[in-house]
Amino acid sequence: MKQIIELLNEPLILVFVILFLGSWLGQIKIKGLSLGAAGVLLVAMVFGHFGYEVSPIIQNLGLSLFIVAIGLQAGPSFFRMMRSKGMIFGIISLLIVTISVVTTVIVAKAFHISPALSVGLMTGALTSTPGLAAALQATGDPLASVGYGIAYPFGVLAVVLFVQLLPRITRIDLKKDLKAAKDPIKTDQSPEMIKVVVTNPQFHKKTLHELAFSKKSIVISRIIRNGQTMIALSDSVILLGDKLVAVGVQPNLNSFSREVGEKIDLDLENPDNIKLRKITVEADEMVGKSLKELNLRQAYGATVTRIVRNGIEIRQNPNMPLIRGDVLTVVSTEDRLKEIEKLFSKKKLTVTNVHIFSISTILLIGILVGTIPIKLPGFGTITLGVAGGPLFVALIIGHFGRLGPIHVRYYGPANQVIQELGLVLFLAGAGTTAGQGLIDVIQTEGLKLVFAGTLITIIPIVLGYLISKKVFKLSVVHSLGALSGGMTSTPALGALNQLIDSEDPAIAYAAAYPFALIFVAVASQLIVFFI
């Protein structure tokens, strides 16, 4: 036993013992739920209670790496979403975080909870580790980690239960509600689908390539002839009487239907040999290439009819470069669709080439920016710190993808490695520091903190959902997806995906999540002025 204690006094051994036990605890699943990285925090608290402490340098290094990875992940969509209709999800995220802040301030004053514990409870209720990092920087008090650890488990469980139970209690048909409610994905530039019968003799026996409909931003996905449905390819020949399924923006479709023939109503059923599938762009080799370069029609006999980017359905342009996360609607046969899925999916053996120069430069600039004092009239002076500075810089560079010699757009698996490594190192340090006062806090304020954390979790969940549904008139699916993103709850998204076979929950989540990450980090620094 004495030898084990002596080994734990070795800093590196202590760190990796905590990471080993914490990651093992985080992988244990009970009815599909697990602690994840929070397992490292809980184990670190136990070690901290017995007097062990991870070096602050390791904690700050982990924090900086984690925050930079978060900024690079959110950057490409954060600013773009602010210029689109997807901003509706940003507003929902802002309102959820604002409700959390107001609830936290009221609860803190009503129960006489210290500022550090209160902010920790809020970040735990929102399951936001970047928020915890900002809270520790703002308060300088390790008790923030204690509050986070107390509120986090219920924060995860509450959103998952709400998502699962609400549709059952209200007995809502999610698919019908999704069709009937306002669709935030669609804009004035969103593509529509029409069916046109060919009556113009000029189109008789002409190929799609000859007619060049794509130049008019019209995509012909299927040709129906004598009751038989065919995939429309570049060399497909059009005959009089053919029925064409066309996708494009409304003005172009109207012009197209007048030129080709006349619009018709037709119940479109895909035969067994033709499938329609949503495929996400993930492979590094596909990022930056256009549909024209990929030439899927000629190479795979497939047609891309729609593209959803950052939660918004966009107008298709053959020369538009694809970005990671684009969701393509592809029409083809089952075998060809499987080939295309492999083409766009991540390669399992892809090298995670971390560009050390870029990461180091972002960290250096970010930490320097974090030291700049910012005066808030009436409140005093704050700094962005080791958390806020790198996050701000990473967001900007992540948005542009490249600034001079700094380039980050190719990060895929590499970004995930940086994020997870930084997170567990940060939690190991924060946990051991917080663990030194853990038992005293639980003994004196345990039940009160649990009750406070429950309120800070439940009130934003209920009000956030009602705002999405009643104020913004979103469907239940989009409302719950936005709520999951606003509460930064990935497990809740997983539960929602099990309720309906649709990409809509993921789109709403992905649109709300980046905003929530930033808003919680900012709110965690500002809330200390009000408690």
Coordinates of C-alpha atoms in Angstrom, one line a residue:
M1 CA 0.0 0.0 0.0
K2 CA 2.9 2.3 0.9
Q3 CA 4.5 1.7 -2.5
I4 CA 1.2 2.6 -4.3
I5 CA 1.0 5.9 -2.3
E6 CA 4.6 6.7 -3.2
L7 CA 3.9 6.0 -6.9
L8 CA 0.9 8.3 -6.8
N9 CA 3.2 11.1 -5.6
E10 CA 4.8 10.9 -9.1
P11 CA 2.9 13.6 -11.1
L12 CA 2.7 11.8 -14.4
I13 CA 1.6 8.5 -12.8
L14 CA -1.1 10.4 -10.8
V15 CA -2.4 12.0 -14.0
F16 CA -2.6 8.7 -15.9
V17 CA -4.1 6.8 -13.0
I18 CA -6.9 9.4 -12.8
L19 CA -7.4 9.3 -16.6
F20 CA -7.5 5.4 -16.6
L21 CA -10.0 5.1 -13.8
G22 CA -12.1 8.1 -15.0
S23 CA -12.4 7.0 -18.6
W24 CA -13.3 3.4 -17.4
L25 CA -16.0 4.9 -15.1
G26 CA -17.2 7.2 -17.9
Q27 CA -17.7 4.2 -20.3
I28 CA -20.1 2.3 -18.0
K29 CA -23.6 2.6 -19.4
I30 CA -26.8 2.3 -17.5
K31 CA -29.8 2.1 -19.8
G32 CA -27.8 3.7 -22.5
L33 CA -26.6 6.6 -20.4
S34 CA -23.0 7.1 -19.3
L35 CA -20.9 9.8 -17.6
G36 CA -18.5 10.2 -20.4
A37 CA -15.6 12.6 -19.7
A38 CA -17.4 13.6 -16.4
G39 CA -16.1 10.3 -15.0
V40 CA -12.6 11.8 -15.0
L41 CA -13.9 14.7 -13.0
L42 CA -15.5 12.5 -10.4
V43 CA -12.5 10.3 -10.0
A44 CA -10.2 13.3 -9.8
M45 CA -12.4 14.8 -7.0
V46 CA -11.9 11.6 -5.0
F47 CA -8.1 11.8 -5.4
G48 CA -8.3 15.5 -4.5
H49 CA -10.1 14.7 -1.3
F50 CA -7.2 12.5 -0.2
G51 CA -4.7 15.3 -0.8
Y52 CA -3.5 14.6 -4.3
E53 CA -3.2 17.5 -6.8
V54 CA -2.6 17.6 -10.5
S55 CA -0.2 20.4 -11.6
P56 CA -2.0 23.6 -12.6
I57 CA 0.2 23.7 -15.7
I58 CA -1.3 20.4 -16.9
Q59 CA -4.8 21.7 -16.1
N60 CA -4.3 25.0 -18.1
L61 CA -2.6 23.2 -21.0
G62 CA -5.6 20.8 -21.2
L63 CA -8.0 23.8 -20.9
S64 CA -6.3 25.7 -23.7
L65 CA -6.2 22.7 -26.1
F66 CA -9.8 21.8 -25.4
I67 CA -11.1 25.4 -25.9
V68 CA -9.1 25.8 -29.1
A69 CA -10.6 22.6 -30.5
I70 CA -14.1 23.7 -29.6
G71 CA -13.5 27.1 -31.3
L72 CA -12.2 25.4 -34.5
Q73 CA -15.2 23.1 -34.5
A74 CA -17.8 25.8 -34.0
G75 CA -16.1 28.5 -36.1
P76 CA -17.1 27.4 -39.6
S77 CA -20.8 27.4 -38.7
F78 CA -21.1 30.0 -36.0
F79 CA -20.7 33.2 -38.1
R80 CA -22.3 31.7 -41.2
M81 CA -25.4 30.8 -39.2
M82 CA -25.7 34.4 -37.9
R83 CA -26.3 35.5 -41.5
S84 CA -29.0 32.9 -42.3
K85 CA -32.4 31.8 -41.2
G86 CA -30.6 29.4 -38.9
M87 CA -30.2 32.3 -36.6
I88 CA -33.5 31.3 -35.1
F89 CA -31.7 28.4 -33.4
G90 CA -29.1 30.9 -32.1
I91 CA -31.9 33.0 -30.6
I92 CA -33.3 29.9 -28.9
S93 CA -29.9 29.0 -27.5
L94 CA -29.5 32.5 -26.2
L95 CA -32.9 32.4 -24.5
I96 CA -32.2 29.0 -22.9
V97 CA -28.8 30.3 -21.5
T98 CA -30.4 33.6 -20.4
I99 CA -33.2 31.6 -18.6
S100 CA -30.5 29.5 -17.0
V101 CA -28.6 32.6 -15.8
V102 CA -31.7 34.3 -14.4
T103 CA -32.7 31.0 -12.6
T104 CA -29.2 30.6 -11.2
V105 CA -29.1 34.2 -9.9
I106 CA -32.5 33.8 -8.2
V107 CA -31.7 30.3 -6.8
A108 CA -28.3 31.5 -5.5
K109 CA -29.8 34.5 -3.6
A110 CA -32.7 32.4 -2.3
F111 CA -30.6 29.6 -1.0
H112 CA -27.5 31.7 -0.1
I113 CA -25.2 29.7 -2.4
S114 CA -21.7 31.1 -3.1
P115 CA -21.0 32.5 -6.6
A116 CA -18.5 29.7 -7.5
L117 CA -20.9 27.0 -6.5
S118 CA -23.8 28.7 -8.3
V119 CA -21.9 29.1 -11.6
G120 CA -20.7 25.5 -11.3
L121 CA -24.3 24.3 -10.8
M122 CA -25.4 26.2 -13.9
T123 CA -22.6 24.8 -16.1
G124 CA -23.4 21.3 -14.8
A125 CA -27.1 21.7 -15.4
L126 CA -26.2 22.8 -19.0
T127 CA -23.6 19.9 -19.2
S128 CA -21.2 22.5 -20.6
T129 CA -17.5 21.8 -19.8
P130 CA -16.4 25.0 -21.7
G131 CA -18.8 26.9 -19.3
L132 CA -17.0 25.2 -16.4
A133 CA -13.7 26.3 -17.7
A134 CA -14.9 29.9 -18.0
A135 CA -16.4 29.7 -14.5
L136 CA -13.1 28.6 -13.0
Q137 CA -11.3 31.4 -14.8
A138 CA -13.9 34.0 -13.7
T139 CA -14.2 33.0 -10.1
G140 CA -10.8 31.6 -9.4
D141 CA -12.5 29.2 -7.0
P142 CA -12.3 25.4 -7.4
L143 CA -15.7 25.0 -5.8
A144 CA -17.1 25.7 -9.3
S145 CA -16.1 22.2 -10.2
V146 CA -18.0 20.8 -7.1
G147 CA -21.2 22.5 -8.3
Y148 CA -20.6 21.2 -11.8
G149 CA -20.1 17.6 -10.5
I150 CA -23.3 17.8 -8.4
A151 CA -25.5 19.1 -11.2
Y152 CA -24.1 17.3 -14.2
P153 CA -25.6 13.8 -13.8
F154 CA -29.1 15.2 -13.4
G155 CA -28.5 17.7 -16.2
V156 CA -27.7 14.7 -18.6
L157 CA -30.6 12.6 -17.4
A158 CA -33.3 15.4 -17.3
V159 CA -33.0 16.4 -21.0
V160 CA -32.9 12.8 -22.1
L161 CA -36.1 12.0 -20.1
F162 CA -37.9 15.1 -21.3
V163 CA -37.1 14.3 -24.9
Q164 CA -38.3 10.7 -24.5
L165 CA -41.4 11.3 -22.4
L166 CA -42.9 14.4 -23.9
P167 CA -44.1 12.8 -27.2
R168 CA -45.5 9.9 -25.2
I169 CA -47.4 12.0 -22.7
T170 CA -48.8 14.4 -25.3
R171 CA -49.4 11.5 -27.8
I172 CA -48.1 13.6 -30.7
D173 CA -47.5 12.0 -34.1
L174 CA -44.0 13.4 -34.7
K175 CA -44.0 12.8 -38.4
K176 CA -47.4 14.5 -38.9
D177 CA -46.4 17.4 -36.7
L178 CA -43.1 17.8 -38.6
K179 CA -44.9 18.2 -41.9
A180 CA -47.6 20.5 -40.5
A181 CA -45.3 22.9 -38.5
K182 CA -43.1 25.7 -39.7
D183 CA -39.9 24.3 -41.2
P184 CA -36.9 26.5 -40.2
I185 CA -34.6 24.7 -42.6
K186 CA -36.3 26.1 -45.6
T187 CA -35.7 29.6 -46.9
D188 CA -36.7 31.6 -50.0
Q189 CA -33.7 29.9 -51.7
S190 CA -34.6 26.4 -50.6
P191 CA -35.3 24.0 -53.5
E192 CA -38.7 22.6 -54.2
M193 CA -39.8 19.6 -56.2
I194 CA -42.3 19.5 -59.1
K195 CA -43.4 17.0 -61.7
V196 CA -43.6 18.1 -65.4
V197 CA -44.8 16.2 -68.4
V198 CA -42.8 16.9 -71.6
T199 CA -45.0 18.3 -74.4
N200 CA -42.6 20.6 -76.2
P201 CA -41.3 18.9 -79.4
Q202 CA -37.9 20.7 -79.1
F203 CA -37.0 18.4 -76.2
H204 CA -37.9 15.2 -78.0
K205 CA -34.9 12.8 -78.2
K206 CA -32.5 15.2 -76.5
T207 CA -30.2 14.2 -73.7
L208 CA -30.1 16.0 -70.3
H209 CA -26.5 16.9 -71.1
E210 CA -27.6 18.6 -74.3
L211 CA -30.3 20.6 -72.6
A212 CA -28.0 21.7 -69.7
F213 CA -30.7 22.2 -67.1
S214 CA -28.0 22.4 -64.4
K215 CA -27.0 25.7 -65.7
K216 CA -30.4 27.0 -64.7
S217 CA -30.0 25.5 -61.3
I218 CA -32.5 22.8 -62.1
V219 CA -31.8 19.1 -61.2
I220 CA -33.7 16.4 -63.0
S221 CA -33.6 13.4 -60.6
R222 CA -36.0 10.9 -62.2
I223 CA -37.7 10.2 -65.5
I224 CA -41.0 8.3 -65.5
R225 CA -41.9 6.6 -68.8
N226 CA -44.8 4.3 -69.4
G227 CA -45.1 3.8 -65.6
Q228 CA -41.4 2.9 -65.3
T229 CA -39.2 5.1 -63.1
M230 CA -35.6 5.7 -64.2
I231 CA -32.7 7.6 -62.6
A232 CA -31.9 10.7 -64.7
L233 CA -28.3 10.7 -65.9
S234 CA -26.4 13.0 -68.2
D235 CA -26.9 10.8 -71.2
S236 CA -30.6 10.0 -70.5
V237 CA -32.8 10.7 -73.5
I238 CA -36.0 12.6 -73.1
L239 CA -39.1 11.7 -75.1
L240 CA -42.4 13.4 -75.6
G241 CA -44.8 12.3 -72.8
D242 CA -42.1 11.6 -70.3
K243 CA -42.7 12.8 -66.8
L244 CA -39.7 14.6 -65.2
V245 CA -39.1 15.0 -61.5
A246 CA -37.3 18.3 -61.1
V247 CA -35.8 20.0 -58.1
G248 CA -34.9 23.7 -57.9
V249 CA -35.9 27.1 -56.6
Q250 CA -39.5 28.2 -57.4
P251 CA -38.9 30.9 -60.0
N252 CA -36.6 28.7 -62.0
L253 CA -39.0 25.8 -61.7
N254 CA -41.9 27.9 -63.0
S255 CA -39.8 28.9 -66.0
F256 CA -38.7 25.3 -66.6
S257 CA -42.3 23.9 -66.5
R258 CA -43.5 26.5 -69.0
E259 CA -40.6 25.8 -71.4
V260 CA -40.7 22.0 -71.2
G261 CA -44.5 21.3 -71.0
E262 CA -46.9 21.6 -68.1
K263 CA -46.8 20.9 -64.4
I264 CA -48.8 17.9 -63.2
D265 CA -49.9 16.3 -59.9
L266 CA -48.4 12.9 -59.5
D267 CA -48.1 10.6 -56.5
L268 CA -44.4 9.9 -56.6
E269 CA -43.4 6.4 -55.4
N270 CA -39.9 5.2 -55.6
P271 CA -39.7 1.7 -57.1
D272 CA -37.6 -1.0 -55.4
N273 CA -34.6 -0.3 -57.6
I274 CA -34.5 3.5 -56.8
K275 CA -33.6 4.8 -53.3
L276 CA -33.3 8.2 -51.8
R277 CA -30.7 8.7 -49.0
K278 CA -29.2 11.5 -46.9
I279 CA -25.4 11.3 -47.0
T280 CA -23.1 13.5 -44.9
V281 CA -19.9 14.9 -46.3
E282 CA -17.2 13.8 -43.8
A283 CA -14.1 12.6 -45.8
D284 CA -11.3 15.0 -46.1
E285 CA -10.8 14.2 -49.8
M286 CA -14.4 15.4 -50.6
V287 CA -14.2 18.7 -48.7
G288 CA -13.6 21.6 -51.1
K289 CA -14.7 19.7 -54.2
S290 CA -17.7 20.6 -56.2
L291 CA -20.5 18.4 -57.5
K292 CA -19.2 19.1 -61.0
E293 CA -15.7 17.8 -60.1
L294 CA -17.1 14.7 -58.5
N295 CA -19.4 14.0 -61.5
L296 CA -21.5 11.6 -59.5
R297 CA -24.0 11.1 -62.4
Q298 CA -21.4 9.8 -64.8
A299 CA -19.2 7.9 -62.3
Y300 CA -21.9 6.4 -60.1
G301 CA -25.2 6.9 -61.8
A302 CA -26.5 9.1 -59.0
T303 CA -28.1 12.5 -58.7
V304 CA -27.8 15.0 -55.8
T305 CA -31.1 16.8 -55.5
R306 CA -30.7 18.8 -52.3
I307 CA -27.9 20.1 -50.0
V308 CA -28.4 21.1 -46.4
R309 CA -25.6 23.2 -44.9
N310 CA -25.5 24.3 -41.3
G311 CA -29.1 23.5 -40.8
I312 CA -30.4 25.4 -43.9
E313 CA -31.4 24.0 -47.2
I314 CA -29.4 25.9 -49.8
R315 CA -29.7 26.5 -53.5
Q316 CA -27.6 24.0 -55.5
N317 CA -24.8 25.2 -57.7
P318 CA -22.6 22.6 -59.5
N319 CA -19.5 24.7 -59.0
M320 CA -20.1 25.3 -55.2
P321 CA -17.4 23.6 -53.1
L322 CA -18.7 21.2 -50.5
I323 CA -17.8 21.7 -46.8
R324 CA -17.6 19.1 -44.0
G325 CA -21.0 18.4 -42.6
D326 CA -23.0 19.2 -45.7
V327 CA -26.0 16.8 -46.0
L328 CA -26.7 15.6 -49.5
T329 CA -29.9 14.0 -50.7
V330 CA -28.8 11.4 -53.3
V331 CA -31.0 9.4 -55.6
S332 CA -29.7 6.1 -57.0
T333 CA -29.8 2.3 -56.6
E334 CA -29.0 0.7 -53.3
D335 CA -25.6 -0.6 -54.4
R336 CA -24.5 2.7 -55.8
L337 CA -25.7 4.6 -52.7
K338 CA -23.5 2.3 -50.6
E339 CA -20.5 3.2 -52.8
I340 CA -21.3 6.9 -52.5
E341 CA -21.6 6.6 -48.7
K342 CA -18.1 5.1 -48.5
L343 CA -16.9 7.9 -50.8
F344 CA -18.1 10.6 -48.4
S345 CA -17.5 8.9 -45.1
K346 CA -14.4 9.2 -42.9
K347 CA -11.7 6.8 -43.8
K348 CA -10.9 4.7 -40.7
L349 CA -7.2 4.8 -41.3
T350 CA -7.0 8.5 -42.1
V351 CA -3.9 10.1 -40.6
T352 CA -4.8 12.7 -38.0
N353 CA -2.2 15.2 -39.1
V354 CA -2.2 17.9 -36.4
H355 CA -0.5 21.1 -37.7
I356 CA 1.6 22.0 -34.6
F357 CA 2.6 25.4 -36.0
S358 CA -1.1 26.4 -36.4
I359 CA -2.2 25.1 -33.0
S360 CA 0.8 26.8 -31.2
T361 CA 0.2 30.1 -32.9
I362 CA -3.6 30.0 -32.1
L363 CA -2.8 29.2 -28.5
L364 CA -0.1 31.9 -28.2
I365 CA -2.3 34.6 -29.7
G366 CA -5.4 33.4 -27.8
I367 CA -3.6 33.4 -24.4
L368 CA -2.2 36.9 -25.1
V369 CA -5.7 38.2 -26.1
G370 CA -7.0 36.6 -22.9
T371 CA -4.7 38.8 -20.8
I372 CA -6.2 42.1 -22.2
P373 CA -8.3 43.8 -19.6
I374 CA -11.9 44.6 -20.8
K375 CA -13.8 47.4 -18.9
L376 CA -17.5 46.8 -18.3
P377 CA -19.1 50.1 -17.3
G378 CA -20.8 49.7 -13.9
F379 CA -19.3 46.2 -13.3
G380 CA -15.5 46.6 -13.4
T381 CA -12.8 45.0 -15.5
I382 CA -12.6 41.4 -16.7
T383 CA -10.2 39.4 -18.9
L384 CA -11.1 36.6 -21.3
G385 CA -8.4 34.5 -19.6
V386 CA -7.0 31.1 -20.7
A387 CA -10.5 30.0 -21.8
G388 CA -12.0 33.0 -23.5
G389 CA -9.0 34.3 -25.4
P390 CA -8.1 31.0 -27.2
L391 CA -11.9 30.5 -27.9
F392 CA -12.3 33.9 -29.5
V393 CA -9.2 33.5 -31.7
A394 CA -10.1 29.9 -32.6
L395 CA -13.6 30.9 -33.7
I396 CA -12.3 33.6 -36.1
I397 CA -9.6 31.4 -37.6
G398 CA -12.0 28.4 -37.7
H399 CA -14.4 30.6 -39.6
F400 CA -11.9 31.6 -42.3
G401 CA -10.1 28.2 -42.3
R402 CA -6.8 29.9 -43.2
L403 CA -5.1 33.1 -42.2
G404 CA -1.6 33.3 -43.7
P405 CA 0.4 30.3 -42.6
I406 CA -2.2 29.3 -40.1
H407 CA -4.6 26.7 -41.6
V408 CA -7.1 24.5 -39.8
R409 CA -9.9 23.7 -42.3
Y410 CA -8.6 20.2 -42.8
Y411 CA -9.0 19.2 -39.2
G412 CA -11.3 16.2 -38.8
P413 CA -10.3 13.3 -36.6
A414 CA -7.3 15.5 -35.5
N415 CA -9.6 18.1 -33.9
Q416 CA -11.4 15.4 -32.0
V417 CA -8.1 14.0 -30.6
I418 CA -7.1 17.5 -29.4
Q419 CA -10.5 18.1 -27.9
E420 CA -10.7 14.9 -25.9
L421 CA -7.1 15.0 -24.7
G422 CA -7.4 18.6 -23.6
L423 CA -10.7 17.9 -21.9
V424 CA -9.6 15.0 -19.7
L425 CA -6.3 16.8 -18.7
F426 CA -8.4 19.9 -17.7
L427 CA -10.9 17.8 -15.8
A428 CA -8.2 15.9 -14.0
G429 CA -6.7 19.1 -12.7
A430 CA -10.0 20.8 -11.9
G431 CA -11.2 17.7 -10.1
T432 CA -8.3 17.3 -7.8
T433 CA -8.4 20.9 -6.8
A434 CA -12.2 20.8 -6.2
G435 CA -12.0 17.5 -4.3
Q436 CA -10.1 19.1 -1.4
G437 CA -13.3 20.8 -0.2
L438 CA -15.8 18.3 -1.6
I439 CA -16.9 16.5 1.6
D440 CA -17.3 19.7 3.6
V441 CA -19.5 21.2 0.9
I442 CA -21.6 18.1 0.6
Q443 CA -22.0 17.8 4.4
T444 CA -23.0 21.4 4.9
E445 CA -25.0 22.1 1.6
G446 CA -25.5 18.8 -0.1
L447 CA -29.3 18.5 -0.4
K448 CA -29.6 22.3 -1.0
L449 CA -27.2 22.1 -3.9
V450 CA -29.0 19.1 -5.4
F451 CA -32.3 20.9 -5.2
A452 CA -30.8 24.1 -6.6
G453 CA -29.2 22.1 -9.5
T454 CA -32.5 20.5 -10.2
L455 CA -34.3 23.8 -10.5
I456 CA -31.5 25.3 -12.8
T457 CA -31.9 22.2 -15.0
I458 CA -35.7 21.8 -15.2
I459 CA -36.8 25.5 -15.7
P460 CA -34.7 26.2 -18.8
I461 CA -35.7 22.8 -20.3
V462 CA -39.5 23.5 -19.9
L463 CA -39.3 27.2 -20.9
G464 CA -36.9 26.6 -23.8
Y465 CA -39.2 24.0 -25.3
L466 CA -42.3 26.2 -24.9
I467 CA -40.5 29.2 -26.5
S468 CA -39.4 27.0 -29.5
K469 CA -42.9 25.5 -29.9
K470 CA -45.2 28.4 -29.0
V471 CA -43.2 31.5 -29.9
F472 CA -41.2 30.3 -33.0
K473 CA -43.9 27.8 -34.1
L474 CA -41.4 25.0 -34.6
S475 CA -42.4 21.4 -34.8
V476 CA -41.9 19.1 -31.8
V477 CA -38.9 17.5 -33.5
H478 CA -37.2 20.8 -34.3
S479 CA -38.1 22.2 -30.8
L480 CA -36.6 19.2 -29.0
G481 CA -33.5 19.2 -31.3
A482 CA -33.0 22.9 -30.6
L483 CA -33.5 22.2 -26.9
S484 CA -30.9 19.4 -27.0
G485 CA -28.4 21.8 -28.7
G486 CA -29.2 24.7 -26.4
M487 CA -28.6 22.5 -23.4
T488 CA -25.4 21.0 -25.1
S489 CA -26.8 17.5 -24.5
T490 CA -25.6 15.0 -27.1
P491 CA -27.3 12.1 -25.3
A492 CA -30.6 13.9 -25.7
L493 CA -30.0 14.1 -29.4
G494 CA -29.4 10.3 -29.5
A495 CA -32.6 9.7 -27.6
L496 CA -34.5 11.9 -30.1
N497 CA -33.0 10.2 -33.1
Q498 CA -34.5 6.9 -31.8
L499 CA -38.0 8.4 -31.9
I500 CA -38.1 9.4 -35.5
D501 CA -36.2 8.4 -38.7
S502 CA -35.3 11.9 -39.9
E503 CA -32.2 14.1 -40.2
D504 CA -34.2 17.1 -38.8
P505 CA -33.3 16.5 -35.1
A506 CA -29.6 16.5 -35.9
I507 CA -29.9 19.6 -38.1
A508 CA -31.7 21.5 -35.3
Y509 CA -29.1 20.3 -32.7
A510 CA -26.2 21.2 -34.9
A511 CA -27.6 24.7 -35.6
A512 CA -28.2 25.4 -31.9
Y513 CA -25.1 23.8 -30.4
P514 CA -22.3 26.2 -31.5
F515 CA -24.3 29.2 -30.2
A516 CA -24.9 27.5 -26.9
L517 CA -21.2 26.7 -26.4
I518 CA -20.3 30.3 -26.9
F519 CA -23.2 31.8 -24.9
V520 CA -22.6 29.5 -21.9
A521 CA -18.9 30.4 -21.8
V522 CA -19.6 34.1 -21.9
A523 CA -22.5 33.9 -19.4
S524 CA -20.3 31.9 -17.0
Q525 CA -17.9 34.9 -16.8
L526 CA -20.6 37.6 -16.6
I527 CA -22.9 36.0 -14.1
V528 CA -20.4 36.5 -11.2
F529 CA -21.3 40.2 -11.3
F530 CA -25.0 39.5 -10.5
I531 CA -24.7 36.9 -7.7

